[in-house]
Coordinates of C-alpha atoms in Angstrom, one line a residue:
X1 CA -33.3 21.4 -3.8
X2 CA -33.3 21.6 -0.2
X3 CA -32.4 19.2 2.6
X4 CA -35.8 17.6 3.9
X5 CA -36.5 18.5 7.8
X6 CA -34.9 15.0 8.7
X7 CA -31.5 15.5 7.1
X8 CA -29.0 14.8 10.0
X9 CA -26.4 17.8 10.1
X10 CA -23.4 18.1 13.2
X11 CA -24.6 21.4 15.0
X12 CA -21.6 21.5 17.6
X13 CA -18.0 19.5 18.0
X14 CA -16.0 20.2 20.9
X15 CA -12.2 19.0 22.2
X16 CA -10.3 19.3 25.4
X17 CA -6.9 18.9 26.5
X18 CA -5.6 18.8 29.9
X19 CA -2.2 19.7 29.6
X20 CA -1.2 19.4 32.9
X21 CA 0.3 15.7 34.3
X22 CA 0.6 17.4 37.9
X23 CA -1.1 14.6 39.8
X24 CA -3.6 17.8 41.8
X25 CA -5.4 18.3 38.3
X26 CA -5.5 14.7 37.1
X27 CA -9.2 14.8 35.1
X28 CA -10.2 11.4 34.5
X29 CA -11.7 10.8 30.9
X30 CA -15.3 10.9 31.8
X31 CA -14.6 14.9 32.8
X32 CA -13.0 15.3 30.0
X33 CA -15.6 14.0 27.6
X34 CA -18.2 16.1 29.5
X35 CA -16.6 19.0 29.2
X36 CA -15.8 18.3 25.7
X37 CA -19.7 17.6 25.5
X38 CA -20.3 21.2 26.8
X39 CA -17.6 22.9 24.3
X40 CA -19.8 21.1 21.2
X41 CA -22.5 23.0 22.9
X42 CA -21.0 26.3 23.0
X43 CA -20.0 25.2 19.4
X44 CA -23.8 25.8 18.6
X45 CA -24.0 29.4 19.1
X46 CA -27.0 28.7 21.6
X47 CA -27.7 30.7 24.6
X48 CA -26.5 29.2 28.1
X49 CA -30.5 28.3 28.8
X50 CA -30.4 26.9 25.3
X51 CA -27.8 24.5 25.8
X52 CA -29.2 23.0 28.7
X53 CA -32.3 22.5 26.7
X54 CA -30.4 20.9 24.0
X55 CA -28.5 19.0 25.8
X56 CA -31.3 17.7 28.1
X57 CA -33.2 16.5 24.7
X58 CA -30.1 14.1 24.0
X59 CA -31.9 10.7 23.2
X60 CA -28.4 8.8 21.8
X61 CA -25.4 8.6 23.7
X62 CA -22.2 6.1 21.8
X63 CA -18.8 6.6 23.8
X64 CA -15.9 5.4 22.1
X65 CA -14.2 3.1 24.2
X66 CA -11.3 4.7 26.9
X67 CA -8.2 2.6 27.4
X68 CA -7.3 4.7 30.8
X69 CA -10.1 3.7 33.1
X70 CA -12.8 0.9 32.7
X71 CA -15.9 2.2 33.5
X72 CA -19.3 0.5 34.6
X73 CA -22.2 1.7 31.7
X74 CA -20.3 5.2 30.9
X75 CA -23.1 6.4 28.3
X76 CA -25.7 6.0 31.5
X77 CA -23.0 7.7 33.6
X78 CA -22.9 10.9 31.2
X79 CA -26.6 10.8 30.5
X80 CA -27.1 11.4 34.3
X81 CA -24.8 14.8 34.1
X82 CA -27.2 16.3 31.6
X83 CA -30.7 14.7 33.1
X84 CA -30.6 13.3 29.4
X85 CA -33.3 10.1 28.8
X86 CA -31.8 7.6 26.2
X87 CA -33.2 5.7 23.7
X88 CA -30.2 4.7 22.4
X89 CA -26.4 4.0 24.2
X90 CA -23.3 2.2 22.9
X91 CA -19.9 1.6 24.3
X92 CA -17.7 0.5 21.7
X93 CA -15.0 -2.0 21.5
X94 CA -11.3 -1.1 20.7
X95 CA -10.7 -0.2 17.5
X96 CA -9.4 3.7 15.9
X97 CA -12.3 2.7 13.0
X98 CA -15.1 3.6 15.9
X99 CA -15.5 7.4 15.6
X100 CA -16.2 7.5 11.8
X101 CA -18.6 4.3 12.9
X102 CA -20.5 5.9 15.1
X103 CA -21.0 9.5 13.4
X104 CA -22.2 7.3 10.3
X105 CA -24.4 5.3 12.1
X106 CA -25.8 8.0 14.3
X107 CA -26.9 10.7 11.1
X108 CA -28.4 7.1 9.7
X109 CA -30.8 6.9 13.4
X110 CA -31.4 11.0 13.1
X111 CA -32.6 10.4 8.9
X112 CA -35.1 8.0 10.4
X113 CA -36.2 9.9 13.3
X114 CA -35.2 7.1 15.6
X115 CA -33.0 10.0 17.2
X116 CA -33.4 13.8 18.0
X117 CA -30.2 14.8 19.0
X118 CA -27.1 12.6 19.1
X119 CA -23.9 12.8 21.0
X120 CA -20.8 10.7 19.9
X121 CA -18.0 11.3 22.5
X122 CA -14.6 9.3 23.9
X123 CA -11.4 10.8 26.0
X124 CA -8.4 9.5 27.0
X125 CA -6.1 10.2 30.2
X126 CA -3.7 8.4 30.2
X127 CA -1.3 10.8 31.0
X128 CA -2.5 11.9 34.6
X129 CA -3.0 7.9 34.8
X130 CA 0.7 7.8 34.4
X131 CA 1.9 10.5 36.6
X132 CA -0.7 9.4 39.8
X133 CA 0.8 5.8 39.3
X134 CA 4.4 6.5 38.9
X135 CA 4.1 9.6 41.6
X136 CA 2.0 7.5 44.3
X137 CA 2.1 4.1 43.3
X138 CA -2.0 3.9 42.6
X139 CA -4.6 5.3 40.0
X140 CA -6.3 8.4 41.2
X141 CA -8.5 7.8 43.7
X142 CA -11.0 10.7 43.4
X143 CA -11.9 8.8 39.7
X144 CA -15.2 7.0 39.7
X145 CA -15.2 3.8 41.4
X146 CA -13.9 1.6 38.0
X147 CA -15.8 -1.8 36.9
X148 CA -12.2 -3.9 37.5
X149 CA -8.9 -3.1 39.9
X150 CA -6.5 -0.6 38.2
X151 CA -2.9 -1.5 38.8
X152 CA -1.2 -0.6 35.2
X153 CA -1.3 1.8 32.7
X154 CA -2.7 0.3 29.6
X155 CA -0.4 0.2 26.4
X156 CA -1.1 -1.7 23.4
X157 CA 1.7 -3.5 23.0
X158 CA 1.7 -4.7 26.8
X159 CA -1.3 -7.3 26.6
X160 CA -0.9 -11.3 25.7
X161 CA -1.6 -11.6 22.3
X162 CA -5.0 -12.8 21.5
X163 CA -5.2 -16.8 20.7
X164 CA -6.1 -17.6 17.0
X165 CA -8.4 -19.8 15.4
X166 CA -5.8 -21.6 13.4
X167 CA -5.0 -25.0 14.9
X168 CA -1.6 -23.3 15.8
X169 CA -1.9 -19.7 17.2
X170 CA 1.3 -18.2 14.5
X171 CA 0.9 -14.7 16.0
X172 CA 1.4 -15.4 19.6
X173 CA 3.3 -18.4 19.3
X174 CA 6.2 -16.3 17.1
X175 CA 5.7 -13.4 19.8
X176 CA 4.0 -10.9 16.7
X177 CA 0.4 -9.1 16.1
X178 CA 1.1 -6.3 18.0
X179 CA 0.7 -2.9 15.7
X180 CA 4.1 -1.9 16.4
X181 CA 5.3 -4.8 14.4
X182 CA 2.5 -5.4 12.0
X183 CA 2.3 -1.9 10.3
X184 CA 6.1 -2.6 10.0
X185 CA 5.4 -5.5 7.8
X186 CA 3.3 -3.7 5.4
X187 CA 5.7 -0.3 5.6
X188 CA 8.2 -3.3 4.5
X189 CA 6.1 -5.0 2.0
X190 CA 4.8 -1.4 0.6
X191 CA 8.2 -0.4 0.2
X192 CA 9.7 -3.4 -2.0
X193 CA 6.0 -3.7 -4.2
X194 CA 7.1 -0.2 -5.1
X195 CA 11.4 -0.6 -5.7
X196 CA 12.5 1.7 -3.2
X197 CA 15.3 1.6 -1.1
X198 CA 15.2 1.5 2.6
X199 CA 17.0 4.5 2.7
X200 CA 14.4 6.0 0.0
X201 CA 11.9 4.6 2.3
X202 CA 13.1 6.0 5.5
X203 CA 13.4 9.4 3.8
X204 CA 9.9 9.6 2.7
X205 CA 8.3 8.8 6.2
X206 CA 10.3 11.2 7.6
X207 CA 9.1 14.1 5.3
X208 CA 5.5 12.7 5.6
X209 CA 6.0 12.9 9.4
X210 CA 7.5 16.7 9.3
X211 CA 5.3 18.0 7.5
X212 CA 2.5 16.4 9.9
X213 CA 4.7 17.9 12.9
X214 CA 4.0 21.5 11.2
X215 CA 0.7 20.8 11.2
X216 CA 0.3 19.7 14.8
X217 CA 2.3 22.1 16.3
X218 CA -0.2 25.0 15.0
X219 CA -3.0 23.0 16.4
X220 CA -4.5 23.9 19.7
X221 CA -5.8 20.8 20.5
X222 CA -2.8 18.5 20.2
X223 CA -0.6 17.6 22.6
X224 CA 2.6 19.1 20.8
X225 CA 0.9 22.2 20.5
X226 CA 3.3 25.0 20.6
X227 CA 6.0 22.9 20.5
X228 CA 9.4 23.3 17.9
X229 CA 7.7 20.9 15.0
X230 CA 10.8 17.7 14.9
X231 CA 11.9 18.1 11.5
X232 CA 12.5 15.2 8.4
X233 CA 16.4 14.9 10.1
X234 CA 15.4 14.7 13.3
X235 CA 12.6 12.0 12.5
X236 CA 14.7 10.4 10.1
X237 CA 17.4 9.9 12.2
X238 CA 17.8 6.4 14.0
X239 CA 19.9 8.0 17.6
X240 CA 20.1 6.6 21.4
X241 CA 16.7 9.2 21.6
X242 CA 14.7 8.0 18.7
X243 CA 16.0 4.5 18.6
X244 CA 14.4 1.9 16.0
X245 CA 11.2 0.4 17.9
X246 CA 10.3 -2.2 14.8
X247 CA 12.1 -1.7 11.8
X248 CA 12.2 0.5 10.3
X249 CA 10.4 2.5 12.2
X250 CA 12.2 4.7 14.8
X251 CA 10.2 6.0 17.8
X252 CA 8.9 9.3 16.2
X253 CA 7.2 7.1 13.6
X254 CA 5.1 5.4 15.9
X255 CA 2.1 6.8 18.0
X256 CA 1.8 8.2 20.8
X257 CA -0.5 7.3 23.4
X258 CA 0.0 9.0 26.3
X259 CA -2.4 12.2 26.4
X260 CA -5.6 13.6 28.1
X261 CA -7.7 14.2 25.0
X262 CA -11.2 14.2 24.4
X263 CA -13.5 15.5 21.7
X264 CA -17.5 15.5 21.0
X265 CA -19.7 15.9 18.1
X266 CA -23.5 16.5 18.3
X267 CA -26.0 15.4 15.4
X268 CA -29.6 16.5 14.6
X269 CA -31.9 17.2 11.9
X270 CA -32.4 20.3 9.9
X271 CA -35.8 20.3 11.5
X272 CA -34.6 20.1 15.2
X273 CA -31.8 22.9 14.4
X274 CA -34.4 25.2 13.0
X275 CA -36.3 24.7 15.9
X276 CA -34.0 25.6 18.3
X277 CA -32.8 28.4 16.5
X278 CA -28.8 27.0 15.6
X279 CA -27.4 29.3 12.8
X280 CA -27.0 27.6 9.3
X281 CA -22.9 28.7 9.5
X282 CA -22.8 25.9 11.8
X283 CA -24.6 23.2 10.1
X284 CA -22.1 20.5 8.2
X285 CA -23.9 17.6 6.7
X286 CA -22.3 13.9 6.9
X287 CA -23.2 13.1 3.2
X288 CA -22.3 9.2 4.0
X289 CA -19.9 6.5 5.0
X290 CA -18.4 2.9 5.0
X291 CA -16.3 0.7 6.3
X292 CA -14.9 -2.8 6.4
X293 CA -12.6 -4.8 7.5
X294 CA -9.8 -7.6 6.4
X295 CA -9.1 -10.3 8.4
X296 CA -8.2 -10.3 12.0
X297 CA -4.9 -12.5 12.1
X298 CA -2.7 -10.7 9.8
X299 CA -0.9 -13.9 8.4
X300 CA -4.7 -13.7 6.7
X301 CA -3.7 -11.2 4.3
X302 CA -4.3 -11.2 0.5
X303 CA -0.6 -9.1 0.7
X304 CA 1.5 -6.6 3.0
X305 CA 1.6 -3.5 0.0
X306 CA -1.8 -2.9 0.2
X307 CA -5.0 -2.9 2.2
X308 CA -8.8 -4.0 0.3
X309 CA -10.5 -2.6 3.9
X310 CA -8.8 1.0 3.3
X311 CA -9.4 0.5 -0.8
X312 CA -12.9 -0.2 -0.6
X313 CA -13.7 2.0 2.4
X314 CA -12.5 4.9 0.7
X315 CA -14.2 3.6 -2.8
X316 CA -17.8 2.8 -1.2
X317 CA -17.6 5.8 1.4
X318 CA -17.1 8.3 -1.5
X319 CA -19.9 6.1 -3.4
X320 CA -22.3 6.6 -0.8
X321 CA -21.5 10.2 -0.1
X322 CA -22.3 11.0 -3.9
X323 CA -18.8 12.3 -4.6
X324 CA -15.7 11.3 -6.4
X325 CA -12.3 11.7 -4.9
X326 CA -11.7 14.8 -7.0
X327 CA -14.5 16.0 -5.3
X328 CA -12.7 16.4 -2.1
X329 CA -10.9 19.4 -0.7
X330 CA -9.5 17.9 2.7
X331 CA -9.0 15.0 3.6
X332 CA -7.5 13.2 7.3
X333 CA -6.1 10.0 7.2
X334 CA -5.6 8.3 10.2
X335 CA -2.2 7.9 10.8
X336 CA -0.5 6.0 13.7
X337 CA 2.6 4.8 11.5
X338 CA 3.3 6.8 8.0
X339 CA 2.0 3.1 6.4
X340 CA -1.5 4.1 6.7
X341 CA -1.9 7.5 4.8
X342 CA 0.5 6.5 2.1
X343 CA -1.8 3.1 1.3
X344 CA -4.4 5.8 1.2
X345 CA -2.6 8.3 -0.9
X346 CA -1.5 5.1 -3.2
X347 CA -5.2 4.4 -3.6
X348 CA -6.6 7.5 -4.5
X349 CA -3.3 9.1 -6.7
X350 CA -2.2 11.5 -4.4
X351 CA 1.3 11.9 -3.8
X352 CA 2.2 10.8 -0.9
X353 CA 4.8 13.7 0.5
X354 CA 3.1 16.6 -2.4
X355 CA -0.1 16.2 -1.9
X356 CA -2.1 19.4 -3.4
X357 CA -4.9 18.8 -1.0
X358 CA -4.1 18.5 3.2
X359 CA -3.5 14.7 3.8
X360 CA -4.1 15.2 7.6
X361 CA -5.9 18.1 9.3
X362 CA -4.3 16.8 13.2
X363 CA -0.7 15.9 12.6
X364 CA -1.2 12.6 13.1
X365 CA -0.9 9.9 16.1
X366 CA 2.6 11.1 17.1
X367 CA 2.4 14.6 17.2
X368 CA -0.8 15.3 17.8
X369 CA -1.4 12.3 20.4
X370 CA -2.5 9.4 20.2
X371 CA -5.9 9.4 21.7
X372 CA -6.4 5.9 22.1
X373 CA -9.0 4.5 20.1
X374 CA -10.4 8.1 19.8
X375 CA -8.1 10.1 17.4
X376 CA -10.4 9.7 14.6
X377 CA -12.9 11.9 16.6
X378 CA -10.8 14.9 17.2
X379 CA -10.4 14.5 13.0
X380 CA -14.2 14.7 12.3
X381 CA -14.1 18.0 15.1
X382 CA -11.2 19.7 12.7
X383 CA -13.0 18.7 9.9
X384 CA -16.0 20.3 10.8
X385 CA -14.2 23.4 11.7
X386 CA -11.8 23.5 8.6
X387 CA -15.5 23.4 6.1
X388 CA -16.5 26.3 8.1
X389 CA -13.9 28.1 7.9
X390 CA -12.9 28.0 4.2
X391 CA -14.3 27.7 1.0
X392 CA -14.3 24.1 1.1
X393 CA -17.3 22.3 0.2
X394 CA -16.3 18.3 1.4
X395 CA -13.8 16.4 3.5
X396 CA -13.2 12.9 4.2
X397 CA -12.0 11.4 7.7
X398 CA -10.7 7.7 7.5
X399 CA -10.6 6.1 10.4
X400 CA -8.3 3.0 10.9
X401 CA -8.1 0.3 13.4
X402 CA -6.5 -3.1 14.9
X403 CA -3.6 -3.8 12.8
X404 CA -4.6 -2.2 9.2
X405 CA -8.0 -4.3 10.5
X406 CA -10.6 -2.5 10.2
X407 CA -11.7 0.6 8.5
X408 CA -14.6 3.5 8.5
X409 CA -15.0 6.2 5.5
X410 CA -17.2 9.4 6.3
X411 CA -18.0 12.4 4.0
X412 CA -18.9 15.5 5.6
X413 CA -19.8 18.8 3.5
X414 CA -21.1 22.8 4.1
X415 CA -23.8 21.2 1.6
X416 CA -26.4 18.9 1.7
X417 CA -25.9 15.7 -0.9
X418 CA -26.1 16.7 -4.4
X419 CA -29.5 14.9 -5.5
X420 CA -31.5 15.8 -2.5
X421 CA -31.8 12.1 -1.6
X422 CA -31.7 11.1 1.8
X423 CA -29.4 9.5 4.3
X424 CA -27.9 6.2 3.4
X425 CA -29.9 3.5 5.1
X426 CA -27.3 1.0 5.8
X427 CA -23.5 0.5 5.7
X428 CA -22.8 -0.5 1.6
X429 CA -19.9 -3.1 2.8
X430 CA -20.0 -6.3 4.5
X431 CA -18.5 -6.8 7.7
X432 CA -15.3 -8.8 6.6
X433 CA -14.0 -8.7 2.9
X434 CA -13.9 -12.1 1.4
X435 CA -13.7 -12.4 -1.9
X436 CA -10.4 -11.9 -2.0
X437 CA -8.1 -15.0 -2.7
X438 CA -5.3 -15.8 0.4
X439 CA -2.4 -18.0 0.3
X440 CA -2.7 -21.0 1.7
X441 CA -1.1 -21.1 5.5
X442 CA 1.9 -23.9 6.4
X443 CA 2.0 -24.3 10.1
X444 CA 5.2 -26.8 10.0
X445 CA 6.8 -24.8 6.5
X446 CA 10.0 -26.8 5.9
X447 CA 12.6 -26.4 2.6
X448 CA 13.4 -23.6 0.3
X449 CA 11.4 -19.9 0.9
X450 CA 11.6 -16.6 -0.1
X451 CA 10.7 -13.6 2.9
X452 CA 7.8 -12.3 1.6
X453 CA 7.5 -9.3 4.4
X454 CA 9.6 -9.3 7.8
X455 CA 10.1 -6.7 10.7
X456 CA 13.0 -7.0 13.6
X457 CA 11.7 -6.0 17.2
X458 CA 14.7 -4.0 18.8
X459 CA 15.6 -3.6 22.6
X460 CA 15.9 0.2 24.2
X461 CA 19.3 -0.2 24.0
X462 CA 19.0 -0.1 20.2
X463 CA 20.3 -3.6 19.4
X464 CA 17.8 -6.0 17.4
X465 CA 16.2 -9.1 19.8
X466 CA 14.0 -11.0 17.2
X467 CA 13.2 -11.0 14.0
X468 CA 9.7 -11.9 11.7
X469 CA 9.4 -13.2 8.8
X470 CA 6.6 -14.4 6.8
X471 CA 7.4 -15.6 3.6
X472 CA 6.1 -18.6 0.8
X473 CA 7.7 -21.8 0.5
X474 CA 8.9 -22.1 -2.8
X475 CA 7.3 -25.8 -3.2
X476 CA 4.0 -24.6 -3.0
X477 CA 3.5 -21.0 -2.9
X478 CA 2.6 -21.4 1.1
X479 CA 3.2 -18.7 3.4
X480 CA 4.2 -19.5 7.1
X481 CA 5.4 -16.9 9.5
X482 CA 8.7 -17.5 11.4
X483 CA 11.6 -15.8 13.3
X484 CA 15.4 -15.6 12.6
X485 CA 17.4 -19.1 13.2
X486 CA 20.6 -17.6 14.0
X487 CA 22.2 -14.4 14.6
X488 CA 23.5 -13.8 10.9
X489 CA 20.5 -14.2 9.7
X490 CA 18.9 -11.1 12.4
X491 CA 22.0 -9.2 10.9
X492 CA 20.8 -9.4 7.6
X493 CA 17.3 -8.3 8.1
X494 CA 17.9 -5.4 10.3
X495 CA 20.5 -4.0 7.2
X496 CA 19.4 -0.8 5.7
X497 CA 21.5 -1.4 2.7
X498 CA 20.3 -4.4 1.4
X499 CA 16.5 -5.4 0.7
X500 CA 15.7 -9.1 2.3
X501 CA 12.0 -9.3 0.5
X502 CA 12.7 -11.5 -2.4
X503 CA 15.6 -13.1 -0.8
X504 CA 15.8 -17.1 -0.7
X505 CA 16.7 -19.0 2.7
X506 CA 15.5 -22.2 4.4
X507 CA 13.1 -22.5 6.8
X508 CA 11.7 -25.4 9.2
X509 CA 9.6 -26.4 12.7
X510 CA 10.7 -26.7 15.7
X511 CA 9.5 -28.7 18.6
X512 CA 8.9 -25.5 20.4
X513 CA 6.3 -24.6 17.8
X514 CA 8.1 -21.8 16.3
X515 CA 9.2 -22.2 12.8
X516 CA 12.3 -21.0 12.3
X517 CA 14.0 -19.3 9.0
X518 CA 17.9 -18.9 7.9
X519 CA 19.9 -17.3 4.6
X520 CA 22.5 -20.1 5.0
X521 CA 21.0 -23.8 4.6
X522 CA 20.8 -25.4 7.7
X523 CA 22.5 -22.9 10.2
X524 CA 20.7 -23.0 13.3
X525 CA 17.6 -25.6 11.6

């Protein structure tokens, strides 16, 4: 059976990469994104004339949201370049779940003909940002006029942490939510639920990470392209150049942010592709998708070894798609700290370093680049390109954002789905999961606890500064979050040859608000 004339299908994906940080050819993201808009274009196989034509019918525009330059209506702005009349425009917030969002939610307005052709788009450049600013003290000033004054370069670590809705914000108040420290506490707590050592651990990320390095440095697109791919020592290996950041991770484990990406992906119907005469070699069909997400304060997690969002994205994305995970022949898993594709791996039974099947088809957030909230974009454009060019029927991008927060599933395939049936009508998950049973939260823990997950930030001089712990009160069951009473206690958690999840100490409030943990009974309390 057929697809009906109404099946949505991607007809053209597109990616560009300023290499330069020379401050005379400092693009800023909207030029990016157009020009990555024209490559999905050329992408068709139209004629020039054609292109124009197709691009002038554009009727949806969602942008993924740029952390370099905060613009005023952005869809409107790129509507205007292409004389393009919208029906439908979106700016998203933050969040590396949005690309796999919007391409599901896009083929859903195409299947009901709310939309003729649809562009999903988003850029980053952050790296011209950073040369202009560090070269002449100021943002470009060529860009377009921004909404709000520029004076930094944005980094996601360097923003207050967001207040909570508990009566006591824990996250802020104990100076942790940012993702550099969060992921930590799941690689942590993922790495006791499964009995390895730290130095089992350590080795595993590193030849996750090489073997993501080899893939990146073949890739055109990424911003280590061409570059010698850092090998499982050399990521492995804590030194004054790739210091610890959050244990355990050390700094080629953690993403990289500081590009000039940008990437494209237009979506129509069979119908509208016949019309305009786009060559069936180039059609892939999104089959379905899904996504979720687990609760924004990460104290409000059922555990820190495994993620319900990714678990039941992956489960109802699949669902919806019509396929099974055998099914699939490629997969990308987001990855801005090794944590992410090995709770996916762990999910599905795939190994996590021997995978049979590609794992990532970009290299990940380190090597490729980060991309800000748009990585997951340049994914669904190699995706696209690897069901092309192979005999591979179907691939699945996840898409991952906040702090293991929120989560997006897509399917794409060279075919349409298996019983003919058309386009998922709705997203099969709820916004938040819960139905999943969370410990009770302590505020003011005091006695006896066990360290259920912990991370220590370190300094750039390689020396820890503070360490996190959220653990249970053994009274109760509670958990609590706190930081390290005394500097024996930071000692012991930033060991790599003993395992401090499990361990018993003491813990009580302070007057400051921070609760406060020890190994030795009243040190420091």
């Amino acid at each position: 059976m057929g697809p009906n004339g109404a099946t949505p299908i991607i007809i053209g994906v597109g990616d560009i990469k300023n290499p330069s940080t020379d401050v005379r050819y400092a693009a800023e993201p909207m030029q990016l994104m157009l020009q990555a808009i024209q490559n999905a274009g050329a992408d068709t196989e139209l004629s020039p004339p054609a292109i124009i034509k197709l691009l002038s019918n554009v009727d949806s525009i969602d942008v993924v949201r740029t952390w370099t330059w905060p613009y005023s209506d952005l869809p409107s702005l790129i509507a205007q370049k292409f004389d393009a009349k919208l029906r439908h425009k979106s700016y998203t917030g933050n969040g590396g779940h949005h690309p796999a969002r919007l391409l599901d939610e896009a083929a859903r307005r195409v299947a009901s003909r709310e939309s003729k052709v649809a562009v999903i788009t988003g850029g980053e450049a952050l790296a011209s940002l950073s040369a202009c600013i560090a070269s002449q003290g100021t943002p470009p000033l060529w860009w377009t006029k921004p909404e709000t004054k520029v004076e930094a370069v944005f980094t996601a670590s360097g923003s207050k942490l967001k207040p909570s809705t508990m009566p006591m914000c824990l996250g802020a108040t104990h100076s942790i939510g940012f993702p550099i420290q969060v992921y930590a506490l799941y690689e942590n707590g993922f790495r006791a639920h499964r009995s390895q050592s730290i130095q089992q651990n350590n080795t595993e990320s590193a030849q996750l990470y090489a073997q993501f390095a080899k893939v990146a440095a073949e890739n055109s697109v990424a911003w280590n392209s061409g570059r010698l791919a850092a090998t499982e020592e050399v990521i492995g290996t804590v030194t004054k150049k790739n210091r610890i950041i959050c244990f355990p991770y050390p700094l080629l484990m953690n993403a990289f942010n500081t590009v000039n990406l940008a990437a494209a992906c237009i979506i129509t119907s069979v119908d509208y592709a016949s019309e305009m005469g786009i060559p069936k070699s180039q059609w892939i069909y999104p089959l379905g998708g899904a996504g979720t997400c687990d609760s924004d304060e990460f104290w409000q997690r059922p555990n820190y070894h495994s993620s319900p969002c990714i678990s039941r994205s992956l489960d109802a994305g699949l669902e919806a798609s019509g396929l099974t995970k055998d099914d699939i022949d490629a997969f990308d898993f987001y990855s801005c700290f090794p944590i992410v594709p090995k709770l996916a791996c762990a999910h599905l039974g795939l190994s996590i370093t021997k995978s049979s099947k590609p794992v990532t088809l970009l290299g990940g957030l380190t090597t490729f680049g980060g991309a800000g909230n748009n990585y997951s974009m340049h994914a669904i454009t190699a995706m696209v390109r690897y069901l092309r060019s192979r005999p591979a029927q179907y691939g699945l991008v996840l898409a991952n954002g906040g702090v293991v927060s929120y989560q997006h599933v897509v399917c794409l395939s060279t075919l349409p789905r298996k019983d003919g049936s058309a386009y998922p009508k709705e997203n099969p998950l709820p916004p938040y999961i819960t139905d999943i049973p969370v410990p009770s939260i302590s505020t003011q823990p005091e006695g006896e606890a066990i360290i259920e997950t912990y991370t220590v930030d370190f300094g750039r001089d390689g020396k820890p500064t503070l360490g996190h712990i959220v653990g249970r009160l053994k009274k109760n069951n509670h958990r609590f979050v706190a930081n390290h009473a005394d500097p024996s206690t930071l000692n012991e958690l930033e060991s790599w040859s003993r395992e401090p999840i499990g361990r018993s100490g003491w813990v009580k409030p302070k007057e400051s608000g921070r609760n406060l943990f020890s190994f030795e009974q009243g040190a420091s309390l």
